[in-house]
Amino acid sequence: PVMLLINNLDKPGFIGALHIVRLARWVGDRTWRDRLVFILHVGYAFVPLGFLFAGAAALAMVTADIGTHAWTVGAAGTMTLAVMTRASLGHTGNALTASALTQAIYAAVVIAALARICSSLEPAWSELLLQISALAWVAAFFGFAASFGPQLVGGKKPQQS
């Protein structure tokens, strides 16, 4: 029984621990001031979290969907917006700094991810947390479209000499 546990059930937890070590080596705490970089670390933090939840699900401690939501809403959603905002700023000739609106977009997607994960952890609050998650998700991506859409359609700023 112990070998079965080691061979089958705690691999996701071990992988999650390895990702935590990797994340720690990137010293993301030093990127706090550069929000365009910091949000990439925040988004990546959902990867080991997903593995830890997958390991907990294998031990029947949580439902199996929680790890998936950490990976999809958390990691994929956050990193997608992070890369889209950084690339949009660069390709339109804008300064590579996260405005207050960009930071609000980042906050919204992280709230969406945390609310979605927590909705599975706490079934009594599930409906409210799912609504919060959905609204925050829409706010994040609509915020990106409203903020960056006009810049992307309008083209690159002329360079000053």
Coordinates of N, CA, C and O in Angstrom, one line a residue:
P1 N 0.8 -1.2 0.0 CA 0.0 0.0 0.0 C 0.8 1.3 0.0 O 0.5 2.2 -0.6
V2 N 2.0 1.3 0.7 CA 2.8 2.5 0.7 C 3.4 2.7 -0.6 O 3.4 3.9 -1.1
M3 N 3.9 1.7 -1.3 CA 4.4 1.9 -2.7 C 3.4 2.3 -3.6 O 3.7 3.1 -4.5
L4 N 2.2 1.9 -3.5 CA 1.1 2.3 -4.3 C 0.9 3.8 -4.1 O 0.7 4.6 -5.1
L5 N 0.9 4.2 -2.9 CA 0.7 5.7 -2.6 C 1.9 6.5 -3.2 O 1.7 7.5 -3.9
I6 N 3.1 6.0 -3.1 CA 4.3 6.7 -3.6 C 4.2 6.7 -5.1 O 4.5 7.7 -5.7
N7 N 3.9 5.6 -5.7 CA 3.9 5.5 -7.2 C 2.8 6.2 -7.9 O 2.9 6.6 -9.0
N8 N 1.6 6.3 -7.2 CA 0.5 6.8 -7.9 C -0.1 8.1 -7.4 O -0.6 8.9 -8.2
L9 N 0.0 8.3 -6.1 CA -0.8 9.4 -5.6 C 0.0 10.7 -5.3 O -0.6 11.7 -5.3
D10 N 1.2 10.6 -5.0 CA 1.9 11.8 -4.6 C 2.8 12.4 -5.6 O 3.5 13.3 -5.4
K11 N 2.7 11.9 -6.8 CA 3.5 12.5 -7.9 C 3.0 13.9 -8.2 O 3.9 14.8 -8.4
P12 N 1.8 14.2 -8.3 CA 1.4 15.6 -8.5 C 1.9 16.5 -7.4 O 2.4 17.6 -7.7
G13 N 1.8 16.1 -6.2 CA 2.3 16.9 -5.1 C 3.8 17.1 -5.2 O 4.3 18.2 -4.9
F14 N 4.6 16.1 -5.6 CA 6.0 16.2 -5.8 C 6.3 17.2 -6.9 O 7.2 18.0 -6.8
I15 N 5.6 17.0 -8.0 CA 5.8 17.9 -9.1 C 5.5 19.4 -8.7 O 6.2 20.3 -9.1
G16 N 4.4 19.5 -7.9 CA 4.1 20.9 -7.4 C 5.2 21.4 -6.6 O 5.5 22.6 -6.7
A17 N 5.8 20.6 -5.7 CA 6.9 21.1 -4.9 C 8.1 21.5 -5.8 O 8.8 22.5 -5.5
L18 N 8.4 20.7 -6.8 CA 9.5 21.1 -7.7 C 9.2 22.4 -8.4 O 10.1 23.2 -8.6
H19 N 7.9 22.7 -8.8 CA 7.6 23.9 -9.4 C 7.7 25.1 -8.4 O 8.1 26.2 -8.8
I20 N 7.4 24.8 -7.1 CA 7.6 25.9 -6.1 C 9.1 26.2 -6.0 O 9.4 27.4 -5.9
V21 N 9.9 25.2 -6.0 CA 11.4 25.4 -5.9 C 11.8 26.3 -7.2 O 12.6 27.2 -7.0
R22 N 11.3 25.9 -8.3 CA 11.7 26.7 -9.5 C 11.2 28.1 -9.4 O 12.0 29.0 -9.7
L23 N 10.0 28.3 -9.0 CA 9.4 29.6 -8.8 C 10.2 30.5 -7.8 O 10.5 31.6 -8.0
A24 N 10.6 29.8 -6.7 CA 11.4 30.5 -5.7 C 12.8 31.0 -6.2 O 13.3 32.0 -5.9
R25 N 13.4 30.1 -7.1 CA 14.7 30.5 -7.7 C 14.6 31.6 -8.6 O 15.6 32.3 -8.9
W26 N 13.4 31.9 -9.1 CA 13.3 33.1 -10.0 C 13.2 34.4 -9.3 O 13.1 35.5 -9.9
V27 N 13.2 34.4 -8.0 CA 13.1 35.5 -7.1 C 12.1 36.6 -7.5 O 12.4 37.7 -7.7
G28 N 10.9 36.1 -7.7 CA 9.8 37.0 -8.1 C 9.5 38.1 -7.2 O 9.0 39.2 -7.6
D29 N 9.9 38.0 -5.9 CA 9.6 39.1 -5.0 C 10.4 40.3 -5.3 O 10.1 41.4 -5.0
R30 N 11.5 40.1 -6.1 CA 12.3 41.3 -6.5 C 11.7 42.0 -7.7 O 12.2 43.1 -8.1
T31 N 10.6 41.4 -8.3 CA 10.0 42.1 -9.4 C 8.8 42.9 -9.0 O 8.1 43.4 -9.9
W32 N 8.5 43.0 -7.8 CA 7.3 43.7 -7.3 C 7.1 45.0 -8.0 O 6.0 45.4 -8.3
R33 N 8.1 45.8 -8.2 CA 8.0 47.1 -8.7 C 7.7 47.2 -10.2 O 7.1 48.1 -10.7
D34 N 8.1 46.1 -10.9 CA 7.8 46.0 -12.3 C 6.6 45.1 -12.5 O 6.8 43.9 -12.7
R35 N 5.4 45.7 -12.5 CA 4.2 44.8 -12.5 C 4.0 44.0 -13.8 O 3.4 42.9 -13.7
L36 N 4.6 44.4 -14.9 CA 4.6 43.6 -16.1 C 5.3 42.3 -16.0 O 5.0 41.3 -16.6
V37 N 6.3 42.3 -15.1 CA 7.1 41.1 -14.9 C 6.5 40.3 -13.7 O 6.4 39.1 -13.7
F38 N 6.2 41.1 -12.6 CA 5.6 40.5 -11.4 C 4.4 39.6 -11.7 O 4.2 38.5 -11.2
I39 N 3.5 40.1 -12.6 CA 2.3 39.3 -12.9 C 2.6 38.0 -13.5 O 1.8 37.0 -13.4
L40 N 3.7 37.9 -14.2 CA 4.1 36.6 -14.8 C 4.4 35.6 -13.7 O 4.1 34.4 -13.8
H41 N 5.1 36.1 -12.6 CA 5.4 35.2 -11.5 C 4.1 34.8 -10.8 O 3.9 33.7 -10.3
V42 N 3.2 35.8 -10.6 CA 1.9 35.5 -10.0 C 1.1 34.4 -10.8 O 0.6 33.4 -10.3
G43 N 1.1 34.6 -12.1 CA 0.4 33.6 -13.0 C 1.1 32.2 -12.9 O 0.4 31.2 -12.8
Y44 N 2.4 32.2 -12.9 CA 3.1 30.9 -12.8 C 2.9 30.2 -11.5 O 2.9 29.0 -11.4
A45 N 2.6 31.0 -10.4 CA 2.4 30.4 -9.1 C 1.1 29.5 -9.1 O 1.0 28.6 -8.3
F46 N 0.2 29.7 -10.0 CA -0.9 28.8 -10.1 C -0.6 27.4 -10.7 O -1.3 26.5 -10.5
V47 N 0.6 27.3 -11.3 CA 1.0 26.0 -11.9 C 1.3 25.0 -10.7 O 0.7 23.9 -10.6
P48 N 2.2 25.4 -9.8 CA 2.4 24.5 -8.7 C 1.2 24.3 -7.8 O 0.9 23.2 -7.3
L49 N 0.4 25.3 -7.7 CA -0.8 25.2 -6.9 C -1.8 24.2 -7.5 O -2.4 23.4 -6.8
G50 N -1.8 24.2 -8.9 CA -2.6 23.2 -9.5 C -2.2 21.8 -9.3 O -2.9 20.9 -9.0
F51 N -0.8 21.6 -9.3 CA -0.3 20.3 -9.0 C -0.6 19.9 -7.6 O -0.9 18.7 -7.3
L52 N -0.4 20.8 -6.6 CA -0.7 20.5 -5.2 C -2.2 20.1 -5.0 O -2.5 19.1 -4.3
F53 N -3.1 20.8 -5.7 CA -4.5 20.4 -5.6 C -4.7 19.1 -6.3 O -5.6 18.3 -5.9
A54 N -4.0 18.8 -7.4 CA -4.2 17.5 -8.1 C -3.7 16.4 -7.2 O -4.4 15.3 -7.1
G55 N -2.6 16.6 -6.4 CA -2.2 15.6 -5.5 C -3.2 15.4 -4.3 O -3.4 14.3 -3.9
A56 N -3.7 16.5 -3.9 CA -4.7 16.4 -2.8 C -6.0 15.7 -3.3 O -6.6 15.0 -2.6
A57 N -6.3 15.9 -4.6 CA -7.5 15.3 -5.2 C -7.2 13.8 -5.3 O -8.1 12.9 -5.0
A58 N -6.0 13.4 -5.6 CA -5.7 12.0 -5.7 C -5.8 11.3 -4.3 O -6.0 10.1 -4.2
L59 N -5.6 12.1 -3.3 CA -5.8 11.5 -1.9 C -7.2 11.8 -1.4 O -7.5 11.6 -0.2
A60 N -8.1 12.2 -2.3 CA -9.5 12.4 -2.0 C -9.7 13.5 -0.9 O -10.7 13.5 -0.1
M61 N -8.8 14.4 -0.9 CA -8.9 15.6 0.1 C -9.7 16.7 -0.5 O -10.3 17.5 0.3
V62 N -9.7 16.9 -1.8 CA -10.5 17.9 -2.5 C -11.0 17.3 -3.8 O -10.6 16.2 -4.2
T63 N -11.9 18.1 -4.4 CA -12.5 17.6 -5.7 C -11.4 17.7 -6.8 O -10.5 18.6 -6.7
A64 N -11.5 16.9 -7.8 CA -10.5 16.8 -8.9 C -10.5 18.1 -9.7 O -9.5 18.3 -10.4
D65 N -11.5 18.9 -9.8 CA -11.6 20.0 -10.7 C -10.7 21.2 -10.2 O -10.4 22.1 -11.0
I66 N -10.4 21.2 -8.9 CA -9.7 22.4 -8.4 C -8.3 22.6 -9.1 O -8.0 23.8 -9.4
G67 N -7.5 21.6 -9.2 CA -6.3 21.7 -9.9 C -6.4 22.2 -11.3 O -5.7 23.1 -11.8
T68 N -7.4 21.7 -12.0 CA -7.7 22.2 -13.4 C -8.0 23.7 -13.4 O -7.5 24.4 -14.3
H69 N -8.8 24.1 -12.5 CA -9.1 25.6 -12.4 C -7.9 26.4 -12.1 O -7.8 27.5 -12.6
A70 N -7.0 25.9 -11.3 CA -5.8 26.6 -11.0 C -4.9 26.8 -12.2 O -4.4 27.9 -12.5
W71 N -4.9 25.7 -13.0 CA -4.1 25.8 -14.2 C -4.7 26.6 -15.3 O -4.0 27.4 -16.0
T72 N -6.0 26.5 -15.5 CA -6.7 27.2 -16.6 C -7.0 28.6 -16.3 O -6.6 29.5 -17.0
V73 N -7.9 28.8 -15.3 CA -8.2 30.2 -15.0 C -7.0 30.9 -14.4 O -6.7 32.1 -14.7
G74 N -6.3 30.3 -13.5 CA -5.2 30.9 -12.8 C -4.0 31.1 -13.7 O -3.6 32.2 -14.1
A75 N -3.3 30.0 -14.0 CA -2.1 30.1 -14.8 C -2.3 30.6 -16.2 O -1.7 31.6 -16.7
A76 N -3.2 29.9 -17.0 CA -3.4 30.3 -18.4 C -4.0 31.7 -18.5 O -3.6 32.5 -19.3
G77 N -5.0 32.0 -17.7 CA -5.7 33.2 -17.8 C -4.8 34.4 -17.4 O -4.7 35.4 -18.1
T78 N -4.1 34.3 -16.3 CA -3.2 35.3 -15.9 C -2.1 35.6 -16.8 O -1.8 36.7 -17.2
M79 N -1.4 34.5 -17.2 CA -0.3 34.7 -18.1 C -0.7 35.1 -19.5 O 0.1 35.9 -20.1
T80 N -1.8 34.7 -19.9 CA -2.3 35.2 -21.2 C -2.5 36.7 -21.2 O -2.0 37.4 -22.1
L81 N -3.1 37.2 -20.2 CA -3.3 38.7 -20.1 C -2.0 39.4 -19.9 O -1.8 40.5 -20.4
A82 N -1.1 38.8 -19.1 CA 0.2 39.4 -18.8 C 1.0 39.6 -20.2 O 1.5 40.6 -20.4
V83 N 1.0 38.5 -21.0 CA 1.7 38.6 -22.2 C 1.0 39.5 -23.2 O 1.7 40.3 -23.9
M84 N -0.3 39.4 -23.2 CA -1.0 40.3 -24.2 C -0.8 41.8 -23.8 O -0.6 42.6 -24.8
T85 N -0.8 42.1 -22.6 CA -0.6 43.6 -22.2 C 0.8 44.0 -22.5 O 1.1 45.0 -23.1
R86 N 1.8 43.2 -22.2 CA 3.2 43.5 -22.5 C 3.5 43.6 -24.0 O 4.1 44.6 -24.4
A87 N 3.0 42.7 -24.7 CA 3.2 42.7 -26.2 C 2.5 43.9 -26.8 O 3.0 44.5 -27.7
S88 N 1.3 44.2 -26.3 CA 0.5 45.3 -26.9 C 1.2 46.6 -26.6 O 1.3 47.5 -27.5
L89 N 1.7 46.8 -25.4 CA 2.5 48.0 -25.1 C 3.7 48.1 -26.0 O 4.0 49.2 -26.6
G90 N 4.4 47.1 -26.2 CA 5.6 47.1 -27.0 C 5.3 47.3 -28.5 O 6.0 48.1 -29.1
H91 N 4.3 46.6 -29.0 CA 4.0 46.7 -30.4 C 3.3 48.0 -30.8 O 3.3 48.4 -32.0
T92 N 2.8 48.8 -29.8 CA 2.2 50.1 -30.1 C 3.1 51.2 -29.8 O 2.7 52.4 -29.9
G93 N 4.3 50.9 -29.3 CA 5.3 52.0 -29.0 C 5.1 52.7 -27.7 O 5.6 53.7 -27.5
N94 N 4.3 52.1 -26.8 CA 4.1 52.7 -25.5 C 5.2 52.3 -24.5 O 5.8 51.2 -24.7
A95 N 5.3 53.0 -23.5 CA 6.2 52.7 -22.4 C 5.8 51.3 -21.8 O 4.7 51.0 -21.6
L96 N 6.9 50.5 -21.5 CA 6.6 49.2 -20.9 C 6.4 49.3 -19.4 O 7.2 48.9 -18.6
T97 N 5.3 49.9 -19.0 CA 4.9 50.1 -17.6 C 3.4 49.7 -17.5 O 2.7 50.0 -18.4
A98 N 3.1 49.1 -16.4 CA 1.7 48.8 -16.2 C 0.9 50.0 -15.6 O 1.2 50.4 -14.5
S99 N 0.0 50.5 -16.3 CA -0.8 51.6 -15.8 C -1.8 51.1 -14.7 O -1.9 49.9 -14.5
A100 N -2.5 52.0 -14.1 CA -3.4 51.6 -13.1 C -4.5 50.7 -13.6 O -4.9 49.7 -13.0
L101 N -4.9 51.0 -14.9 CA -6.0 50.2 -15.5 C -5.4 48.7 -15.8 O -6.1 47.7 -15.6
T102 N -4.2 48.7 -16.2 CA -3.6 47.4 -16.5 C -3.4 46.6 -15.2 O -3.7 45.4 -15.2
Q103 N -3.1 47.3 -14.1 CA -3.0 46.6 -12.9 C -4.3 46.1 -12.4 O -4.5 45.1 -11.7
A104 N -5.4 46.9 -12.7 CA -6.7 46.5 -12.3 C -7.1 45.2 -13.1 O -7.8 44.3 -12.6
I105 N -6.7 45.2 -14.4 CA -7.0 44.0 -15.2 C -6.3 42.8 -14.6 O -6.9 41.7 -14.5
Y106 N -5.1 42.9 -14.1 CA -4.3 41.8 -13.5 C -5.1 41.4 -12.2 O -5.2 40.2 -11.9
A107 N -5.5 42.4 -11.4 CA -6.2 42.1 -10.2 C -7.5 41.3 -10.4 O -7.8 40.3 -9.8
A108 N -8.2 41.7 -11.5 CA -9.4 41.1 -11.8 C -9.2 39.6 -12.2 O -10.0 38.7 -11.8
V109 N -8.2 39.3 -13.0 CA -8.0 37.9 -13.4 C -7.6 37.1 -12.3 O -8.0 35.9 -12.1
V110 N -6.8 37.6 -11.4 CA -6.3 36.9 -10.2 C -7.5 36.6 -9.3 O -7.7 35.5 -8.7
I111 N -8.4 37.6 -9.1 CA -9.6 37.4 -8.3 C -10.5 36.3 -8.9 O -11.1 35.5 -8.2
A112 N -10.6 36.4 -10.3 CA -11.4 35.4 -11.0 C -10.9 34.0 -10.7 O -11.6 33.0 -10.4
A113 N -9.6 33.8 -10.7 CA -9.0 32.5 -10.5 C -9.2 32.1 -9.0 O -9.6 30.9 -8.8
L114 N -8.9 32.9 -8.1 CA -9.0 32.6 -6.7 C -10.5 32.2 -6.3 O -10.8 31.3 -5.6
A115 N -11.4 33.0 -6.9 CA -12.8 32.8 -6.6 C -13.3 31.4 -7.2 O -14.0 30.7 -6.6
R116 N -12.7 31.1 -8.4 CA -13.1 29.9 -9.0 C -12.6 28.7 -8.3 O -13.3 27.7 -8.1
I117 N -11.3 28.8 -7.8 CA -10.8 27.7 -7.0 C -11.5 27.6 -5.7 O -11.9 26.5 -5.3
C118 N -11.8 28.7 -5.0 CA -12.5 28.6 -3.7 C -13.9 28.2 -3.9 O -14.5 27.6 -2.9
S119 N -14.5 28.4 -5.0 CA -15.9 27.9 -5.2 C -16.0 26.4 -5.1 O -17.0 25.8 -4.7
S120 N -14.9 25.7 -5.5 CA -14.9 24.2 -5.4 C -14.5 23.8 -4.0 O -14.8 22.7 -3.5
L121 N -13.7 24.6 -3.3 CA -13.2 24.3 -2.0 C -14.3 24.5 -0.9 O -14.4 23.7 0.1
E122 N -15.2 25.4 -1.2 CA -16.3 25.7 -0.2 C -17.6 25.7 -0.9 O -18.1 26.7 -1.4
P123 N -18.2 24.5 -1.0 CA -19.5 24.4 -1.7 C -20.6 25.3 -1.2 O -21.5 25.7 -2.0
A124 N -20.6 25.6 0.0 CA -21.7 26.4 0.6 C -21.7 27.8 -0.1 O -22.7 28.5 -0.2
W125 N -20.5 28.3 -0.5 CA -20.4 29.6 -1.1 C -20.2 29.5 -2.6 O -19.9 30.5 -3.3
S126 N -20.4 28.3 -3.2 CA -20.1 28.1 -4.6 C -20.7 29.0 -5.5 O -20.1 29.6 -6.4
E127 N -22.1 29.2 -5.4 CA -22.8 30.0 -6.4 C -22.3 31.4 -6.4 O -22.0 32.0 -7.4
L128 N -22.1 32.0 -5.2 CA -21.6 33.4 -5.1 C -20.2 33.5 -5.7 O -19.9 34.4 -6.4
L129 N -19.4 32.6 -5.3 CA -18.0 32.6 -5.8 C -17.9 32.4 -7.3 O -17.0 33.0 -7.9
L130 N -18.7 31.6 -7.8 CA -18.8 31.4 -9.3 C -19.2 32.7 -10.0 O -18.6 33.0 -11.0
Q131 N -20.1 33.4 -9.4 CA -20.6 34.7 -10.0 C -19.5 35.7 -9.9 O -19.2 36.4 -10.9
I132 N -18.8 35.7 -8.8 CA -17.7 36.7 -8.6 C -16.6 36.3 -9.6 O -16.0 37.2 -10.3
S133 N -16.3 35.1 -9.8 CA -15.3 34.6 -10.7 C -15.6 35.0 -12.1 O -14.8 35.6 -12.9
A134 N -16.9 34.8 -12.5 CA -17.3 35.1 -13.9 C -17.2 36.6 -14.1 O -16.7 37.1 -15.2
L135 N -17.7 37.4 -13.2 CA -17.7 38.8 -13.4 C -16.3 39.4 -13.4 O -15.9 40.2 -14.2
A136 N -15.4 38.9 -12.6 CA -14.0 39.3 -12.6 C -13.3 38.9 -13.9 O -12.5 39.7 -14.4
W137 N -13.6 37.7 -14.4 CA -13.0 37.2 -15.6 C -13.4 38.1 -16.8 O -12.6 38.6 -17.6
V138 N -14.7 38.4 -16.9 CA -15.3 39.3 -17.9 C -14.6 40.7 -17.8 O -14.2 41.3 -18.8
A139 N -14.6 41.2 -16.5 CA -14.0 42.5 -16.3 C -12.5 42.6 -16.8 O -12.1 43.5 -17.4
A140 N -11.8 41.5 -16.5 CA -10.4 41.5 -16.9 C -10.2 41.5 -18.4 O -9.5 42.3 -19.0
F141 N -10.9 40.6 -19.1 CA -10.7 40.6 -20.6 C -11.4 41.7 -21.3 O -10.9 42.2 -22.3
F142 N -12.6 42.2 -20.8 CA -13.2 43.3 -21.4 C -12.3 44.6 -21.1 O -12.2 45.4 -22.0
G143 N -11.8 44.6 -19.9 CA -10.9 45.7 -19.6 C -9.7 45.8 -20.5 O -9.3 46.9 -21.0
F144 N -9.1 44.6 -20.8 CA -8.1 44.6 -21.8 C -8.5 45.1 -23.2 O -7.9 45.9 -23.8
A145 N -9.7 44.6 -23.6 CA -10.2 45.0 -25.0 C -10.5 46.5 -25.0 O -10.1 47.2 -26.0
A146 N -11.1 47.0 -23.9 CA -11.4 48.4 -23.9 C -10.2 49.3 -23.8 O -10.1 50.4 -24.4
S147 N -9.2 48.9 -23.0 CA -8.0 49.6 -22.8 C -7.0 49.5 -24.0 O -6.4 50.5 -24.4
F148 N -6.8 48.3 -24.5 CA -5.7 48.1 -25.5 C -6.3 48.1 -26.9 O -5.5 48.3 -27.9
G149 N -7.6 47.8 -27.1 CA -8.2 47.7 -28.4 C -7.9 48.9 -29.3 O -7.4 48.8 -30.4
P150 N -8.3 50.1 -28.8 CA -8.0 51.3 -29.6 C -6.6 51.5 -30.0 O -6.3 51.9 -31.1
Q151 N -5.7 51.2 -29.1 CA -4.2 51.3 -29.4 C -3.8 50.3 -30.5 O -3.1 50.7 -31.4
L152 N -4.3 49.1 -30.4 CA -4.0 48.1 -31.4 C -4.6 48.4 -32.7 O -3.9 48.1 -33.8
V153 N -5.8 48.9 -32.8 CA -6.4 49.2 -34.0 C -5.8 50.5 -34.7 O -5.6 50.6 -35.9
G154 N -5.4 51.4 -33.8 CA -4.8 52.7 -34.3 C -3.3 52.6 -34.8 O -2.9 53.4 -35.4
G155 N -2.7 51.5 -34.4 CA -1.3 51.3 -34.9 C -0.3 51.9 -33.9 O -0.6 52.4 -32.9
K156 N 1.0 51.8 -34.4 CA 2.1 52.1 -33.5 C 2.3 53.7 -33.5 O 2.1 54.4 -34.5
K157 N 2.6 54.2 -32.3 CA 2.9 55.6 -32.1 C 4.2 55.9 -33.0 O 5.1 55.1 -33.0
P158 N 4.2 57.1 -33.6 CA 5.4 57.5 -34.3 C 6.5 57.7 -33.3 O 6.3 58.3 -32.2
Q159 N 7.7 57.3 -33.6 CA 8.9 57.5 -32.7 C 9.3 58.9 -32.8 O 9.4 59.6 -33.8
Q160 N 9.7 59.4 -31.6 CA 10.2 60.8 -31.5 C 11.7 60.7 -31.7 O 12.4 59.8 -31.2
S161 N 12.3 61.7 -32.4 CA 13.7 61.7 -32.6 C 14.4 62.8 -31.7 O 13.9 63.6 -31.1

